[in-house]
Coordinates of C-alpha atoms in Angstrom, one line a residue:
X127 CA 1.6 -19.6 -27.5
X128 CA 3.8 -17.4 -30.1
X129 CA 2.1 -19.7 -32.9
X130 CA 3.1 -22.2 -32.1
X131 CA 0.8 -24.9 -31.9
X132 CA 1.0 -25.8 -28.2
X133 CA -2.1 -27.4 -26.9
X134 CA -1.4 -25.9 -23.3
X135 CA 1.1 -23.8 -21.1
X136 CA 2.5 -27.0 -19.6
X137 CA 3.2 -28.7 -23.0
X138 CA 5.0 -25.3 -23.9
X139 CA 7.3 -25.6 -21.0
X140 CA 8.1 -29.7 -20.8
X141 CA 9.1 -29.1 -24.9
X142 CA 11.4 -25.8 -24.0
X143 CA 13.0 -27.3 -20.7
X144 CA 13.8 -23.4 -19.3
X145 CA 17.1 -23.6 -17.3
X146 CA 16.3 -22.5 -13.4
X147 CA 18.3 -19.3 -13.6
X148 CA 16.1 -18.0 -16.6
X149 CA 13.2 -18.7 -14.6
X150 CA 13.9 -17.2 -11.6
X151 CA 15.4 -14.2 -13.5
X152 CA 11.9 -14.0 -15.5
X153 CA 10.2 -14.0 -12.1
X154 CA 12.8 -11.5 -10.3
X155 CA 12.1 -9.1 -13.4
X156 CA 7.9 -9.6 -13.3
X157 CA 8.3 -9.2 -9.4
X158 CA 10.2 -6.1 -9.0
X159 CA 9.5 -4.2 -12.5
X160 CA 6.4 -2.2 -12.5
X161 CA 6.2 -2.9 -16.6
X162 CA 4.0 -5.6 -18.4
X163 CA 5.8 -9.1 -19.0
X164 CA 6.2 -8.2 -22.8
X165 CA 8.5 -5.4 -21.6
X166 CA 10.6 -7.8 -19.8
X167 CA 10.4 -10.2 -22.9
X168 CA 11.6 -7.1 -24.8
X169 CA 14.8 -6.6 -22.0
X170 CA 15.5 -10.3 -21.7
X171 CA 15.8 -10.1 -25.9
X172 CA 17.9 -6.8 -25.8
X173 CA 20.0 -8.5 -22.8
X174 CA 20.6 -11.4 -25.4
X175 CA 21.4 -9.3 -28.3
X176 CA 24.5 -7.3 -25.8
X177 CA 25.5 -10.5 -24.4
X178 CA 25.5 -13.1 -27.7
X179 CA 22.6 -14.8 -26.8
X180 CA 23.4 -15.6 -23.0
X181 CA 19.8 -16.1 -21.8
X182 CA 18.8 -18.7 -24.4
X183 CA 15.4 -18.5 -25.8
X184 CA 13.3 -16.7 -24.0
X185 CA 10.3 -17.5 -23.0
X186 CA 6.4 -15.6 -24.0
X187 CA 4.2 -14.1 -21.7
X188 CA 1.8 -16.4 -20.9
X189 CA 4.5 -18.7 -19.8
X190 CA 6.2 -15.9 -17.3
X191 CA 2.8 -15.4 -15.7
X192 CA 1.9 -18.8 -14.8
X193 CA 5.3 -19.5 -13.6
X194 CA 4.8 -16.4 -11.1
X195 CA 1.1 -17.6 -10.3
X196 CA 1.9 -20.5 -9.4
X197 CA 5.0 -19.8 -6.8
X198 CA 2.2 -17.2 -5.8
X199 CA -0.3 -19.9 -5.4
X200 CA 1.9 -22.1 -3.5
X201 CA 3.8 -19.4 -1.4
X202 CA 0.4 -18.1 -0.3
X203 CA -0.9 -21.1 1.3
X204 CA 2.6 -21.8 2.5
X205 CA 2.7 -18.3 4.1
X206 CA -0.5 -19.3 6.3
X207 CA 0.6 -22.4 8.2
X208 CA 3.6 -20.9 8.8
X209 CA 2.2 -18.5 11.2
X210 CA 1.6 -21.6 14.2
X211 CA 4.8 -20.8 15.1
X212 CA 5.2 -17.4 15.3
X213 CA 4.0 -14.4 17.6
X214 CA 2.5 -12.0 14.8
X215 CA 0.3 -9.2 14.8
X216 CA -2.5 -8.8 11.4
X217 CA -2.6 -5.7 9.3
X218 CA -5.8 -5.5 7.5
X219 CA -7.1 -2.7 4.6
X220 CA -9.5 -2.8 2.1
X221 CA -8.8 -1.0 -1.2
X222 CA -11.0 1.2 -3.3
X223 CA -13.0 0.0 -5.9
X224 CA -11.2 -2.5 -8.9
X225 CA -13.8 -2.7 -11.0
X226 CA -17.2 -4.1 -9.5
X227 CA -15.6 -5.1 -6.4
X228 CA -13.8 -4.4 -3.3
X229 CA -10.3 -6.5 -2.1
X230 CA -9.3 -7.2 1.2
X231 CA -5.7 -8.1 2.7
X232 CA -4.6 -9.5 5.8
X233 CA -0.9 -9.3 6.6
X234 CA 0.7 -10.9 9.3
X235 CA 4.0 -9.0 10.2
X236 CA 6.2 -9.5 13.5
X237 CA 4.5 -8.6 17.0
X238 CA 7.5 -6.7 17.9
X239 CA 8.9 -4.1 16.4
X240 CA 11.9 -4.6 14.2
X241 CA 13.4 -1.2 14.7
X242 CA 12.7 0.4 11.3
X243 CA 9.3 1.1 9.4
X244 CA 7.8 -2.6 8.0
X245 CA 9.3 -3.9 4.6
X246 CA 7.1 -5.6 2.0
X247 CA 10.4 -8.6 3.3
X248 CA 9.0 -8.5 7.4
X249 CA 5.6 -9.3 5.8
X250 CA 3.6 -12.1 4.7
X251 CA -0.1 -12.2 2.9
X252 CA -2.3 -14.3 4.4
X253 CA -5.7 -13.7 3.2
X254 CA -7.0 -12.5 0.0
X255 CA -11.0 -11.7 0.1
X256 CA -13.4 -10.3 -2.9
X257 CA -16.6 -8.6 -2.0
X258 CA -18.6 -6.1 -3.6
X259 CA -18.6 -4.2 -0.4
X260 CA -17.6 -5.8 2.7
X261 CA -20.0 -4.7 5.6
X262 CA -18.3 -6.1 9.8
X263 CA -19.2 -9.7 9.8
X264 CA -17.5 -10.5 6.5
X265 CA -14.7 -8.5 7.8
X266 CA -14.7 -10.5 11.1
X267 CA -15.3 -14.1 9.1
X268 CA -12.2 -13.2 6.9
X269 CA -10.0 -12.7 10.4
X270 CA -11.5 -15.5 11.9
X271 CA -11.0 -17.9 8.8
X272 CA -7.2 -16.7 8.6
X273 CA -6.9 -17.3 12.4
X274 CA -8.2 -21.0 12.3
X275 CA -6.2 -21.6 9.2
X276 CA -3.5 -20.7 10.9
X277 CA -3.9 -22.1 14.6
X278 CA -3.0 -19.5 15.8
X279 CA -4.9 -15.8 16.5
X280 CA -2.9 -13.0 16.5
X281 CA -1.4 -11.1 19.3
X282 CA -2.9 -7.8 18.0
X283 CA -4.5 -6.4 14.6
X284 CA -3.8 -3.2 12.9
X285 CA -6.7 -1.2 10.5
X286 CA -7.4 2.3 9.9
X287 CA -10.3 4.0 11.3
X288 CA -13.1 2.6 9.0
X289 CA -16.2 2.4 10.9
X290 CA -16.3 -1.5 9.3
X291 CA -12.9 -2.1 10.9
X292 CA -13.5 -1.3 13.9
X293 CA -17.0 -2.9 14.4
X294 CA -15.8 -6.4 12.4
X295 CA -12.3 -6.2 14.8
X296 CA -14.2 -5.8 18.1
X297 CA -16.6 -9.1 16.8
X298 CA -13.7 -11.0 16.6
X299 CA -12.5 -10.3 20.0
X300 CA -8.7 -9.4 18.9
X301 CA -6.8 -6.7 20.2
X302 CA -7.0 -3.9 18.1
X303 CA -4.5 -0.6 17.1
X304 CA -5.4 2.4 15.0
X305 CA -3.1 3.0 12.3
X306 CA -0.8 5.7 13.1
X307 CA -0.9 8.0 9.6
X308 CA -4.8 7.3 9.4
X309 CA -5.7 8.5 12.9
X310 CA -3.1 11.7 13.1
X311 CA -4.5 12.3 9.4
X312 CA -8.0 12.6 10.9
X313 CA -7.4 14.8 13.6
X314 CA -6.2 16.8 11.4
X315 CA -9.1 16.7 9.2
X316 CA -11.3 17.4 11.9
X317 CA -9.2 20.6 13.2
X318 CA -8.5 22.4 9.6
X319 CA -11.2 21.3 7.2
X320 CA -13.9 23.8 7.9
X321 CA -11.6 26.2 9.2
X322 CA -12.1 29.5 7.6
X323 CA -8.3 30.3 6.8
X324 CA -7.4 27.3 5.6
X325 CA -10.0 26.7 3.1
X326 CA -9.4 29.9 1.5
X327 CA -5.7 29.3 1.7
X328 CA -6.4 26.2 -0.4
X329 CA -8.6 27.8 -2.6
X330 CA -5.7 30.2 -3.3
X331 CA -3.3 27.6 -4.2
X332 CA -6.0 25.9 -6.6
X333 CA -6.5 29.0 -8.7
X334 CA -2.9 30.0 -8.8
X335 CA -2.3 26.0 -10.3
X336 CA -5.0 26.6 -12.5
X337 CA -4.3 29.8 -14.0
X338 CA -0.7 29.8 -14.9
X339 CA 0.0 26.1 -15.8
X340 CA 2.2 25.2 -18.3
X341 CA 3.3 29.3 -18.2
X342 CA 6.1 31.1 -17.0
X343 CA 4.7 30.9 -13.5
X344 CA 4.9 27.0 -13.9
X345 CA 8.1 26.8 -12.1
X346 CA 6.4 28.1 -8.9
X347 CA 3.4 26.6 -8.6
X348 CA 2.3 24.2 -5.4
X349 CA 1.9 21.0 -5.6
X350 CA -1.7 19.2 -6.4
X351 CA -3.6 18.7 -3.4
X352 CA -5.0 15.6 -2.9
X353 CA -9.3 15.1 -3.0
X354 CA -8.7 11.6 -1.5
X355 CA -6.7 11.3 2.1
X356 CA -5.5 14.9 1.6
X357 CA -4.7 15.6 5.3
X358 CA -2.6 12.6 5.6
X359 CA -1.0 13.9 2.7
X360 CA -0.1 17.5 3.8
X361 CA 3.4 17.7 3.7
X362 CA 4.1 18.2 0.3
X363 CA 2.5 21.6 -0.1
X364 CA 2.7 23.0 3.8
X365 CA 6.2 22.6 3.3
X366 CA 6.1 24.4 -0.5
X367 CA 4.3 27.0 1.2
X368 CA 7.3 27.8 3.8
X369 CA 10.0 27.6 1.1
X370 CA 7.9 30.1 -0.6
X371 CA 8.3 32.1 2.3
X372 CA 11.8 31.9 2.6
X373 CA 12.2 33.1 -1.1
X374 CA 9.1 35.6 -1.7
X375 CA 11.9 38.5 -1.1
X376 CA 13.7 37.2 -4.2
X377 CA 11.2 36.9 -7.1
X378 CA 10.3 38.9 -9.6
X379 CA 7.4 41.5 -9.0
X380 CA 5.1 39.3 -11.5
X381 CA 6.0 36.5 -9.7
X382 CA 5.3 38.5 -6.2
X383 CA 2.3 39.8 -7.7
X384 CA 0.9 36.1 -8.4
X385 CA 1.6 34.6 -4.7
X386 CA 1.2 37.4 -3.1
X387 CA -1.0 35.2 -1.0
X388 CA 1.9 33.6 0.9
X389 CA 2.9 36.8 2.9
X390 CA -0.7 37.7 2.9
X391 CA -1.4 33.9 5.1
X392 CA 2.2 33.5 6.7
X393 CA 0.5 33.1 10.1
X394 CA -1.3 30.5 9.4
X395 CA 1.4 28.8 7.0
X396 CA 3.9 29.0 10.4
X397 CA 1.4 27.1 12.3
X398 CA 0.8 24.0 9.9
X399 CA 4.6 24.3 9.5
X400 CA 4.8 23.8 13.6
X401 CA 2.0 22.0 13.3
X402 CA 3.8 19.2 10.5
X403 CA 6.6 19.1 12.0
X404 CA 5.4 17.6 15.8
X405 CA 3.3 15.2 13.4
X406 CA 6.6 13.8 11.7
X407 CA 8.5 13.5 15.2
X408 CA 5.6 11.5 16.2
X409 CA 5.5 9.6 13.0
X410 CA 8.8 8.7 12.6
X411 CA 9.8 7.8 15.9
X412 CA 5.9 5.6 16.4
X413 CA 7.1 3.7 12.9
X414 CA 10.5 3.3 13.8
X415 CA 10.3 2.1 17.0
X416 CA 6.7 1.3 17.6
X417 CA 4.4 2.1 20.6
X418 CA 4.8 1.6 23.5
X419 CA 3.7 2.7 27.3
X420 CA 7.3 4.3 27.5
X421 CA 7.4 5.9 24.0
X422 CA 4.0 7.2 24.4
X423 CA 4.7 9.5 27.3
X424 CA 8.2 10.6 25.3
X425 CA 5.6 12.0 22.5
X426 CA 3.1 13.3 24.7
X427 CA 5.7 15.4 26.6
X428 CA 6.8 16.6 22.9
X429 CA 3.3 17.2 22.3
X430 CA 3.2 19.5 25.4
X431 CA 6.3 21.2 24.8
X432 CA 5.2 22.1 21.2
X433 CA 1.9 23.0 19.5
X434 CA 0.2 22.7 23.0
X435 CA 1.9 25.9 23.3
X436 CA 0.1 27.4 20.3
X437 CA -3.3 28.9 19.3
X438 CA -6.7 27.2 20.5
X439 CA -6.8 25.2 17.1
X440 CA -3.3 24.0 18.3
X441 CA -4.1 23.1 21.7
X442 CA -7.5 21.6 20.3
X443 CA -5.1 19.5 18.2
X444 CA -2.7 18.9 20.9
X445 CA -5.4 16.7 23.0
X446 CA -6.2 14.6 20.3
X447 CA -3.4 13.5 19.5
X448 CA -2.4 13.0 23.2
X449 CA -5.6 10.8 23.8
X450 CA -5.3 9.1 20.8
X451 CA -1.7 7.7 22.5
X452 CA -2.6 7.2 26.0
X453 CA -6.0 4.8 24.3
X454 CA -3.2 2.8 22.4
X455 CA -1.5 1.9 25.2
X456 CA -4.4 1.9 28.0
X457 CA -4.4 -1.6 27.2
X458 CA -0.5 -2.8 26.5
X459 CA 1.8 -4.3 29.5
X460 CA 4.5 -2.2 31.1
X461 CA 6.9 -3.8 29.4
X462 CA 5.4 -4.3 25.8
X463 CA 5.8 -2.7 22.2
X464 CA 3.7 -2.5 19.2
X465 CA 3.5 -1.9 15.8
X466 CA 1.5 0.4 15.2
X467 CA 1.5 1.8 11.8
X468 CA -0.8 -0.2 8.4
X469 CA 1.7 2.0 5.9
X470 CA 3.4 -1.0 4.4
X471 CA -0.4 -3.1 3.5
X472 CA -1.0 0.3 1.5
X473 CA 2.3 0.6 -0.6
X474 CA 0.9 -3.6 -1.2
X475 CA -1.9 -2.2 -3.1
X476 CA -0.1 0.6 -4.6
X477 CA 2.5 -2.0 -6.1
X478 CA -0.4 -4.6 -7.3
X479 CA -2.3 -1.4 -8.7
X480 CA 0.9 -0.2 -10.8
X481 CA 0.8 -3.5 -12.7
X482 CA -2.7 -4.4 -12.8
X483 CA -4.6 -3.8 -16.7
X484 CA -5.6 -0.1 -16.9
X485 CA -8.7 -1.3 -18.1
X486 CA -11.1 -1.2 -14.8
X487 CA -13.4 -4.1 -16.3
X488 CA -10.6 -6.9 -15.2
X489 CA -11.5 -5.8 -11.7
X490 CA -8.8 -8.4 -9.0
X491 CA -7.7 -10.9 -11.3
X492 CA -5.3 -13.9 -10.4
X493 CA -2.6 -11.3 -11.0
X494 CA -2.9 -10.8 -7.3
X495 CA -1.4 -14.2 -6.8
X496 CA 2.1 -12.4 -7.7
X497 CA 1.8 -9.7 -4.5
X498 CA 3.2 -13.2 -1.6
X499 CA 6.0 -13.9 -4.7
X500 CA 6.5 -9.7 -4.8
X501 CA 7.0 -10.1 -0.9
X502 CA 9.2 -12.9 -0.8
X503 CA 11.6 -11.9 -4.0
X504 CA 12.0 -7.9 -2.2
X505 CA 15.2 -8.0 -0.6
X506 CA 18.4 -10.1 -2.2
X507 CA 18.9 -12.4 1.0
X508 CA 15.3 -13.4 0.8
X509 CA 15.6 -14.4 -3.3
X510 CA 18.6 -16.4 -2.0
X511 CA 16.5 -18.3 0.0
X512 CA 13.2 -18.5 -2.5
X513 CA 12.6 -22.1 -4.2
X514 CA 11.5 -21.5 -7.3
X515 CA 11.7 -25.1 -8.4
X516 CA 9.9 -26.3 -5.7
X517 CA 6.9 -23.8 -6.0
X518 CA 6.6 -24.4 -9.6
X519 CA 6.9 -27.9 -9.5
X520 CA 4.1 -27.8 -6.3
X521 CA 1.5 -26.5 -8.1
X522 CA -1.1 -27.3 -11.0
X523 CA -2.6 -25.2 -13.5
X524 CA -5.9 -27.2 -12.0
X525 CA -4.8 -25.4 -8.7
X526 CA -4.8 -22.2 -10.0
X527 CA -8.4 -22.4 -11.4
X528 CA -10.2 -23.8 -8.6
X529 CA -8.4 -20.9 -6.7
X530 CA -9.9 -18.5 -8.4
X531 CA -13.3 -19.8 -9.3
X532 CA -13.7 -20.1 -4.9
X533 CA -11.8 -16.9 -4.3
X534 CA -12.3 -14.4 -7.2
X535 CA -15.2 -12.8 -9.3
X536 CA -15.8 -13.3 -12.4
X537 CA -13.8 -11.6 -14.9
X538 CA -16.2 -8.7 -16.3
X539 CA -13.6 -8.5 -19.7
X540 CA -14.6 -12.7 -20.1
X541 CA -18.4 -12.2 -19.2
X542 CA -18.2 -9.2 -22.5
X543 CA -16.5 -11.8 -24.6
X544 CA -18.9 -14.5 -24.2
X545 CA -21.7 -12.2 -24.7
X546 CA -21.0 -10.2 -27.3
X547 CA -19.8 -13.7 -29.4
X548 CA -23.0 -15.6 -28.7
X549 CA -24.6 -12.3 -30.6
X550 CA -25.8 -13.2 -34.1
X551 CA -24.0 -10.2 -36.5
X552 CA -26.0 -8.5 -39.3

């Protein structure tokens, strides 16, 4: 490490003898900044030049990393038998592709609602699975092994509405919820996507974007629409195209002349405006305050007053959506209330993806061992609480590597190394 001469990570931290604060500041900093631990090196140094040298020396990035791996390590098997005691519900989600395979999460978050949409600090990981695909019965042997772990099954389990999900949720026998976002984003999928209208509206918007970027038109243009969950990501540009709207008496008449396709669609613009606004009522409050029997009849009657009201395509809409609530809560108690929504398991991956390697080959690496630290470290009362010393102190750099050789797959970037060095050169 840095030169010099260590013969292991452990030898370079017995000879240095870090104070606690600069430890846990080095793991606050990797936790809660998306940069690379040499861009926190580089901050801890510019922090020492300001303050004369206040932090001490500071230590290289192989040292920060292990440090956060293993209170990852040791908060992740902590986080699992601490679930005996406590009524929690599982949110589960696979992610795309990282590299040649697949990774799978399992949350456990409270079984009743905490009043506001779930923090990354109401939630705990409790299972992290590799697969190159994960078909229902590795799905369902994942739940089960967290369960038994655990000693305890949970009250109910969250997924989107994967095909896989469903099937390996119903082998388990668990209680299952569609996520919220997922489901309203497919019925609207299946009411707009062939429609007509709408896919020439969107062709519109795509050739505007792609023939006057980065010109004097830039200033107006929509925003990108998504190729990947674009109708549960609809809000951005339905509510571009009303502003546009609003202002199309103001601009220019080149700027007229350009969208002159927003007057030329304003009736069906007004209907996904009606249409996104019911859908963030129902949102908002569902996250908020969860589901319940109660709740559910509050949204349908919203529902009713609202796009149920509108065209056929509305009404069409309309029923979904109201079937989709009474099913969720077909099952629940009178007096019972549910989470309901698998939004906070998808920011997860979008905060272990902003610091992964950009290069694909590393695939899920033990980096994923800092996402229970990440969780823990998210709020200021629970870093108050957080012993650093302990988890450090807990675990082995032996632990760390049986870990991963039982849990992970093997590091593509390695298997080129070895490979390519065995090579004779010519």
């Amino acid at each position: 490490h840095d030169g010099g001469g260590y013969q292991s990570v452990n030898e370079y931290v017995r000879r240095h003898q870090y104070p606690q604060t600069l430890i846990k500041l080095a793991i606050l900093l990797r936790s809660r900044l998306t940069g690379g631990t040499r861009s926190i090196i580089n901050a801890m140094r510019a922090f020492n030049e300001v303050y004369d040298n206040v932090l001490g020396e500071i230590p290289c990035a192989n040292t920060i990393n292990l440090w956060v791996r293993k209170c990852g390590l040791s908060t992740y098997e902590q986080n699992i038998s601490d679930l005996s005691g406590e009524k929690h519900c599982s949110i589960i989600d696979e992610c795309m592709m990282l590299g040649s395979n697949k990774l799978l999460l399992t949350q456990a978050a409270p079984a009743v609602p905490t009043g506001h949409p779930l923090r990354h600090s109401d939630v705990t990981l409790v299972s992290i699975d590799t697969a190159e695909s994960f078909n229902a019965e590795r799905i369902s042997k994942s739940v089960m092994k967290t369960a038994k772990k655990a000693k305890r099954k949970p009250d109910y389990v969250i997924t989107d509405n994967a095909s896989v999900m469903k099937k390996g949720v119903r082998l388990t026998g668990f209680k299952h919820h569609f996520d919220l976002g997922h489901s309203l984003g497919m019925f609207l999928e299946r009411t707009y996507k062939k429609a007509p209208d709408f896919q020439k509206y969107c062709k519109l918007m795509s050739n505007a974007q792609a023939s006057h970027n980065m010109k004097r038109m830039a200033y107006l243009l929509p925003p990108r629409q998504r190729t990947i969950a674009r109708f549960i990501n609809l809000d951005n540009w339905v509510k571009w195209s009303g502003k546009m709207q609003e202002v199309y008496h103001t601009l220019s008449a080149e700027e007229q002349s350009v969208m002159s396709f927003i007057p030329a669609n304003a009736s069906l613009i007004d209907e996904l405006s009606e249409v996104m606004s019911c859908v963030h009522y129902i949102e908002n409050m569902c996250k908020q305050k969860g589901i319940s029997k109660e709740n559910a009849q509050k949204r349908t009657r919203h529902i009713k007053n609202t796009i149920l009201h509108g065209n056929e395509r509305m009404r069409n809409l309309a029923l979904q959506i109201i079937n989709y609530l009474h099913e969720e809560t077909a099952w629940m108690a009178e007096n019972e209330t549910h989470n309901i929504s698998s939004d906070i398991i998808e920011s997860t991956y979008g905060v272990y993806k902003s610091r992964k390697s950009l290069n694909k080959l590393y695939g899920v690496t033990t980096l994923i061992l800092g996402m229970p630290v990440f969780e823990k470290l998210s709020t200021r009362e629970s870093a108050r609480l957080y012993q650093i010393k302990n988890h450090i102190e807990k675990t082995r750099v032996k632990d760390i590597k049986i870990w991963k050789s039982k849990n992970l797959p093997e590091n593509l970037v390695s298997k080129r190394i070895k490979t390519l060095s065995n090579q004779a050169c010519f």
